[in-house]
CSV table of C-alpha atoms in Angstrom, one decimal:
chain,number,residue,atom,x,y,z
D,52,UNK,CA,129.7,20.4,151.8
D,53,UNK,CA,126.4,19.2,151.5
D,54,UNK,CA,125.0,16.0,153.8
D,55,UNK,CA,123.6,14.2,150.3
D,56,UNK,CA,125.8,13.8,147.9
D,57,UNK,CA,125.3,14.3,144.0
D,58,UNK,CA,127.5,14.5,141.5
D,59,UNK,CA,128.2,18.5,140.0
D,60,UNK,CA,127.6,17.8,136.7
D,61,UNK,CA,126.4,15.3,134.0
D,62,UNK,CA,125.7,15.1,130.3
D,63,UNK,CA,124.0,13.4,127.4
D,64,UNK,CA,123.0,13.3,123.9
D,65,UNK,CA,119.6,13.3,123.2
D,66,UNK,CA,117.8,9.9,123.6
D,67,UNK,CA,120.2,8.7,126.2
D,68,UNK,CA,119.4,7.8,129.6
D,69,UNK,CA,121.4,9.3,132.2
D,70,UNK,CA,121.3,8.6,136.2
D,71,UNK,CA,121.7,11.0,139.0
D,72,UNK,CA,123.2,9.7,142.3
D,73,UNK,CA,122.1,10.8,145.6
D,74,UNK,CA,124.5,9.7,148.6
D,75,UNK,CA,123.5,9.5,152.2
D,76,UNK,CA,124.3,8.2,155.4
D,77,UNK,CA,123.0,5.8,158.1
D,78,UNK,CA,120.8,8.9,159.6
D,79,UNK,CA,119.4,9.7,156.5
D,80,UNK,CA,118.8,8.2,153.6
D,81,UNK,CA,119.7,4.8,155.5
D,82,UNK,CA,117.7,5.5,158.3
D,83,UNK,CA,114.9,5.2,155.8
D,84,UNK,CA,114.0,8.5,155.5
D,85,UNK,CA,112.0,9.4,151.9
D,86,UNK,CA,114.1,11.3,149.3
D,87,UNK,CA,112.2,13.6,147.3
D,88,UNK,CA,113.8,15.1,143.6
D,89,UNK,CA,113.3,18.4,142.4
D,90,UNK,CA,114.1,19.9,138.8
D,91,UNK,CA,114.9,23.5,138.7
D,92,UNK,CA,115.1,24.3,134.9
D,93,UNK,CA,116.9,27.7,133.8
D,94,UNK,CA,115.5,30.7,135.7
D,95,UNK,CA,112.5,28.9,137.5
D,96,UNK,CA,111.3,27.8,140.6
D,97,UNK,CA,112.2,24.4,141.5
D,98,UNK,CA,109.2,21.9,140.6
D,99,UNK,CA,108.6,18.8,142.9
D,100,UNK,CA,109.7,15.4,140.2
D,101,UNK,CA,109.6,12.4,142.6
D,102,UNK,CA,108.1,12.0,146.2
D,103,UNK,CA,108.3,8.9,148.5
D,104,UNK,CA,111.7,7.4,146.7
D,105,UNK,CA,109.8,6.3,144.1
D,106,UNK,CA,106.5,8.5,143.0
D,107,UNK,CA,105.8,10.7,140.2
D,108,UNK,CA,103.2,14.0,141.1
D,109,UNK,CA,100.5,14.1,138.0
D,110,UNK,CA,101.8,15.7,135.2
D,111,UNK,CA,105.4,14.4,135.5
D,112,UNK,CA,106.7,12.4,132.4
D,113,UNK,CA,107.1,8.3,133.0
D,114,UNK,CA,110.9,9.2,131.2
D,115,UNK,CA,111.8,10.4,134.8
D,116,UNK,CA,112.2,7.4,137.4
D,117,UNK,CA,114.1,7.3,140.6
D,118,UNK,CA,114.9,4.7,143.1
D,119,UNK,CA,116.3,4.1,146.5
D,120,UNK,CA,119.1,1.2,148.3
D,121,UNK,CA,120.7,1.9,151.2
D,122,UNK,CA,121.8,5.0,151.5
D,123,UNK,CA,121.9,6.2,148.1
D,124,UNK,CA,119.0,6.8,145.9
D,125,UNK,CA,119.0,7.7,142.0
D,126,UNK,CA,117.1,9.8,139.4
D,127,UNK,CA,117.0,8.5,136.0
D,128,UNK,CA,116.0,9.9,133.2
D,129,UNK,CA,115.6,8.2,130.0
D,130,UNK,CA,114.9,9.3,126.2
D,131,UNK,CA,116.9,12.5,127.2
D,132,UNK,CA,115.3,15.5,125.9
D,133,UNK,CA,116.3,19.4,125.6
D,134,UNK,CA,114.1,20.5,128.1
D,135,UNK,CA,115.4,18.3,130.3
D,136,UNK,CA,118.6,20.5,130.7
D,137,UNK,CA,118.2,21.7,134.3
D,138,UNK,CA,119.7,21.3,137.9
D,139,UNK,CA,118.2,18.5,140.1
D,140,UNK,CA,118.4,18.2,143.4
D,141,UNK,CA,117.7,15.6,145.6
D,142,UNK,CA,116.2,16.3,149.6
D,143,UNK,CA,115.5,13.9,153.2
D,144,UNK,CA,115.3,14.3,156.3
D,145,UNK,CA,118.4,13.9,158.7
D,146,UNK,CA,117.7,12.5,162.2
D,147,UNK,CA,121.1,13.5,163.7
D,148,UNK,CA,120.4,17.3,162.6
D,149,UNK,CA,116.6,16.9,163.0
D,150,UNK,CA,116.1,19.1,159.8
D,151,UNK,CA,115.6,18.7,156.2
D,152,UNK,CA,118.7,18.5,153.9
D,153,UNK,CA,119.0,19.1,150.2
D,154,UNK,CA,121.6,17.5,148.0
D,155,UNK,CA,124.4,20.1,146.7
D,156,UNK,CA,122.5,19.4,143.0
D,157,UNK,CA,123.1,18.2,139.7
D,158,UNK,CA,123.2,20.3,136.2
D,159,UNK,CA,122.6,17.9,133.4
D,160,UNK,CA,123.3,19.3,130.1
D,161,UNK,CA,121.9,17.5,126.9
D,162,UNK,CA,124.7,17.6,124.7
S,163,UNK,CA,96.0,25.0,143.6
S,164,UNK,CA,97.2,27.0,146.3
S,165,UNK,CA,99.6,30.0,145.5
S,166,UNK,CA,102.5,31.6,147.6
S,167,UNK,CA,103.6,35.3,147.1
S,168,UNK,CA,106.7,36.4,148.6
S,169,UNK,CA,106.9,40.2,150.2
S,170,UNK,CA,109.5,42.0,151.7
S,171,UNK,CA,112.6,44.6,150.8
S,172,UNK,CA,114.7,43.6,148.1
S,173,UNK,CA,118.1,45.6,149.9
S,174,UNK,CA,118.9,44.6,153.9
S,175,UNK,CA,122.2,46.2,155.5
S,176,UNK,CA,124.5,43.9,156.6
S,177,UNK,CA,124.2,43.0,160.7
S,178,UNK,CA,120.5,44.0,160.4
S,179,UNK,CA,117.0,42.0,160.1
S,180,UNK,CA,115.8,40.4,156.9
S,181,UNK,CA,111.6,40.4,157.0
S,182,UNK,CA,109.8,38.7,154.7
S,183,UNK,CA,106.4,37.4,154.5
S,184,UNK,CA,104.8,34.6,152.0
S,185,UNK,CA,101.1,35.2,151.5
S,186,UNK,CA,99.0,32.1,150.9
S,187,UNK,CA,96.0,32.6,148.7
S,188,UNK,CA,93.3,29.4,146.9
S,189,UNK,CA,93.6,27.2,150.0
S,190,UNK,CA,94.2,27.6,153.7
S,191,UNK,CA,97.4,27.8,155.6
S,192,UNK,CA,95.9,25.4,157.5
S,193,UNK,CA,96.9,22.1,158.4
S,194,UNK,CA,99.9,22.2,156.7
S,195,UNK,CA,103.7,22.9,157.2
S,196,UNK,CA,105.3,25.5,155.6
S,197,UNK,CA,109.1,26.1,154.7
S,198,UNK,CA,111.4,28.8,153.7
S,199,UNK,CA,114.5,27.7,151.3
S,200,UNK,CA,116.5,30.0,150.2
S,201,UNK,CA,119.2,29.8,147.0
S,202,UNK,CA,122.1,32.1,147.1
S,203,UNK,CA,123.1,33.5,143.5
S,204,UNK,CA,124.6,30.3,141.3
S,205,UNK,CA,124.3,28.0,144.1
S,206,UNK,CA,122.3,25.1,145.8
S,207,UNK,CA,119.1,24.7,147.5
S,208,UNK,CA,119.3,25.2,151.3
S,209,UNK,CA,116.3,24.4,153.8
S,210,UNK,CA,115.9,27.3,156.3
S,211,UNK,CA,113.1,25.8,158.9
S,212,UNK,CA,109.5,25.2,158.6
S,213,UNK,CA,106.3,26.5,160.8
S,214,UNK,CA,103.4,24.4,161.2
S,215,UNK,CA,100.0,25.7,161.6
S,216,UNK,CA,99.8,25.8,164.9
S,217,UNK,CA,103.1,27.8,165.2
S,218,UNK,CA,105.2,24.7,165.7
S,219,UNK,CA,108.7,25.5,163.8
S,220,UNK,CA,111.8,23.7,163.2
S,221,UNK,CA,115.3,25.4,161.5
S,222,UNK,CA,118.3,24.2,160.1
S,223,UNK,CA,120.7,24.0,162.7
S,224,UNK,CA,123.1,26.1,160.8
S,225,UNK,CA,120.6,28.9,161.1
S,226,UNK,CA,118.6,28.5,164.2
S,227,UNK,CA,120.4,30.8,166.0
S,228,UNK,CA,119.6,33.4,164.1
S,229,UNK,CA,116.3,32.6,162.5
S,230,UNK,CA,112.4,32.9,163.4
S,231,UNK,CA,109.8,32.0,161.2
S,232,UNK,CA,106.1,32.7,162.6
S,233,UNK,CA,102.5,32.0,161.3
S,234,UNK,CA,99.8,34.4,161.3
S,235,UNK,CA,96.4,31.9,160.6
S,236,UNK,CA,93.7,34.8,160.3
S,237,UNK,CA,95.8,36.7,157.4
S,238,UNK,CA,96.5,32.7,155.9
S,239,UNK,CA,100.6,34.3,156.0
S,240,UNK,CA,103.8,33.3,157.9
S,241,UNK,CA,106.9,34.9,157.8
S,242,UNK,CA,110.5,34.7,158.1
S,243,UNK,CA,113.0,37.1,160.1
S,244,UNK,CA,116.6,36.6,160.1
S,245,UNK,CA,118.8,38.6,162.4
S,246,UNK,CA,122.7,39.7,161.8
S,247,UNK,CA,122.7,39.4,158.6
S,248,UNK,CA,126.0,39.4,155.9
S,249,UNK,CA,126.7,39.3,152.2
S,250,UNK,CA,126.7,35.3,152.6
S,251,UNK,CA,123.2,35.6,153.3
S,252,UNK,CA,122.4,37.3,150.0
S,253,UNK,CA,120.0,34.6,148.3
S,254,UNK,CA,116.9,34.1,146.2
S,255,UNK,CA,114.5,32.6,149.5
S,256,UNK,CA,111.4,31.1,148.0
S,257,UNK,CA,108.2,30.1,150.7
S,258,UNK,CA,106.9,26.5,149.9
S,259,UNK,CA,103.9,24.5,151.0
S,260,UNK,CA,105.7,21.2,152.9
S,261,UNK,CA,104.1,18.4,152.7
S,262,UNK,CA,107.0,16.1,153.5
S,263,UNK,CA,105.7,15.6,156.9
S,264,UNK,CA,102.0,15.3,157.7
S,265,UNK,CA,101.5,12.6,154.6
S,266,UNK,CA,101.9,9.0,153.8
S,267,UNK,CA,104.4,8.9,151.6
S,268,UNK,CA,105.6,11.9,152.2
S,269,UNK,CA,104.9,14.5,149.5
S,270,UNK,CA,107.7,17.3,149.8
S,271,UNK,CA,107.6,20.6,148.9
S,272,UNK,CA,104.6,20.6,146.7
S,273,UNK,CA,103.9,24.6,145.9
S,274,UNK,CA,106.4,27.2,145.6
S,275,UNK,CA,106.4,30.7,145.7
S,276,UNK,CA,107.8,32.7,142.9
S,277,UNK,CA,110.9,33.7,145.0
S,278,UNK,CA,112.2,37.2,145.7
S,279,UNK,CA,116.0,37.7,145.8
S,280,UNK,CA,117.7,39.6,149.2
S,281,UNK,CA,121.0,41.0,148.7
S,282,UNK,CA,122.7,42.3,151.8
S,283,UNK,CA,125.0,45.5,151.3
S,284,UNK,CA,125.3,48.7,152.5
């Protein structure tokens, strides 16, 4: 059972927007602690999507946007594409473990 | 852009030590943190610890009993040694540049290695 939730699984047809939860708690995510999001496509390394809640790294398409309240933070992605079929997974920093936590992940599959 | 190469054996025996070593190469291992995560077959992500430049570390409490991860600054590597292993440690373990915690915001886990996969069996 993983500290950050997300939810297993999620699906869309192409051209639809789809959002990815992230669930915390008050020594994480509520603490204030930053979330990053990763995408790990099929057979890959996972590549870095969001950083600082809310920031894209160069190179990352403006269809991917994320956000952060409380203790939950979210990944969306809109104008779903095919190569977007991959697991993400969302990561913070707990202060009552003093370690870095990753959410369980989340496989979206473009229908 | 800096690249990580993972090295080690492929095959440990269960209740022995699992070595590897990640290999930093177009940039210097210093002043940065760097992590190990490791992905067991069909699974999740899970952060093993982190060692700083300087040879500061941090683990996951889950594995810091067991775990040791040390720098070596004049061969620009740092390495990873978990003891006692089992099958449940059998995992993909990728090294990763971490830039989560010495920037403003913090950047994460900005360069990966390629990953080598450990399977634990006799």
């Amino acid at each position: 059972q993983s500290v950050l939730t997300q939810p297993p699984s999620l699906s869309g047809a192409p051209g639809q927007r789809v959002t990815i939860s992230c669930t915390g708690s008050s020594s994480n995510i509520g603490a204030g602690f930053d979330v990053q999001w990763y995408q790990q496509l099929p057979g890959t390394v996972p590549k870095l999507l969001i950083y600082g809640n809310i920031n894209r790294p160069s190179g990352v398409p403006d269809r991917f946007s994320a956000s952060k309240s409380g203790t939950s933070a979210s990944l969306a992605i809109t104008g779903l594409q095919g190569e977007d079929e991959a697991e993400y997974y969302c990561r913070s920093y707990d202060s009552s473990l003093r370690a870095s936590i990753f959410g369980g992940g989340t496989k979206v599959t473009v229908l | 852009q800096v690249q990580l190469q993972e090295s080690g054996p492929g095959l440990v025996k269960p209740s022995e030590t699992l070595s590897l070593t990640c290999t930093v190469s177009g940039g210097s291992i210093s002043p940065y943190y760097w992590s190990w995560i490791r992905q067991p077959p069909g699974k999740g992500l899970e952060w093993i610890g982190y060692v700083y430049y300087s040879g500061t570390t941090n683990y996951s409490p889950s594995l810091k009993s067991r775990v040791t991860i040390s720098v070596d600054t004049s061969k620009n590597q740092f390495s990873l040694r978990l003891r006692s292993v089992t099958a449940a440690d059998t995992a993909v373990y990728y090294c990763a540049r971490d830039r989560y915690y010495d920037s403003n915001p913090p950047l994460g886990l900005d360069s990966w290695g390629q990953g080598t996969l450990v399977t634990v069996s006799s």
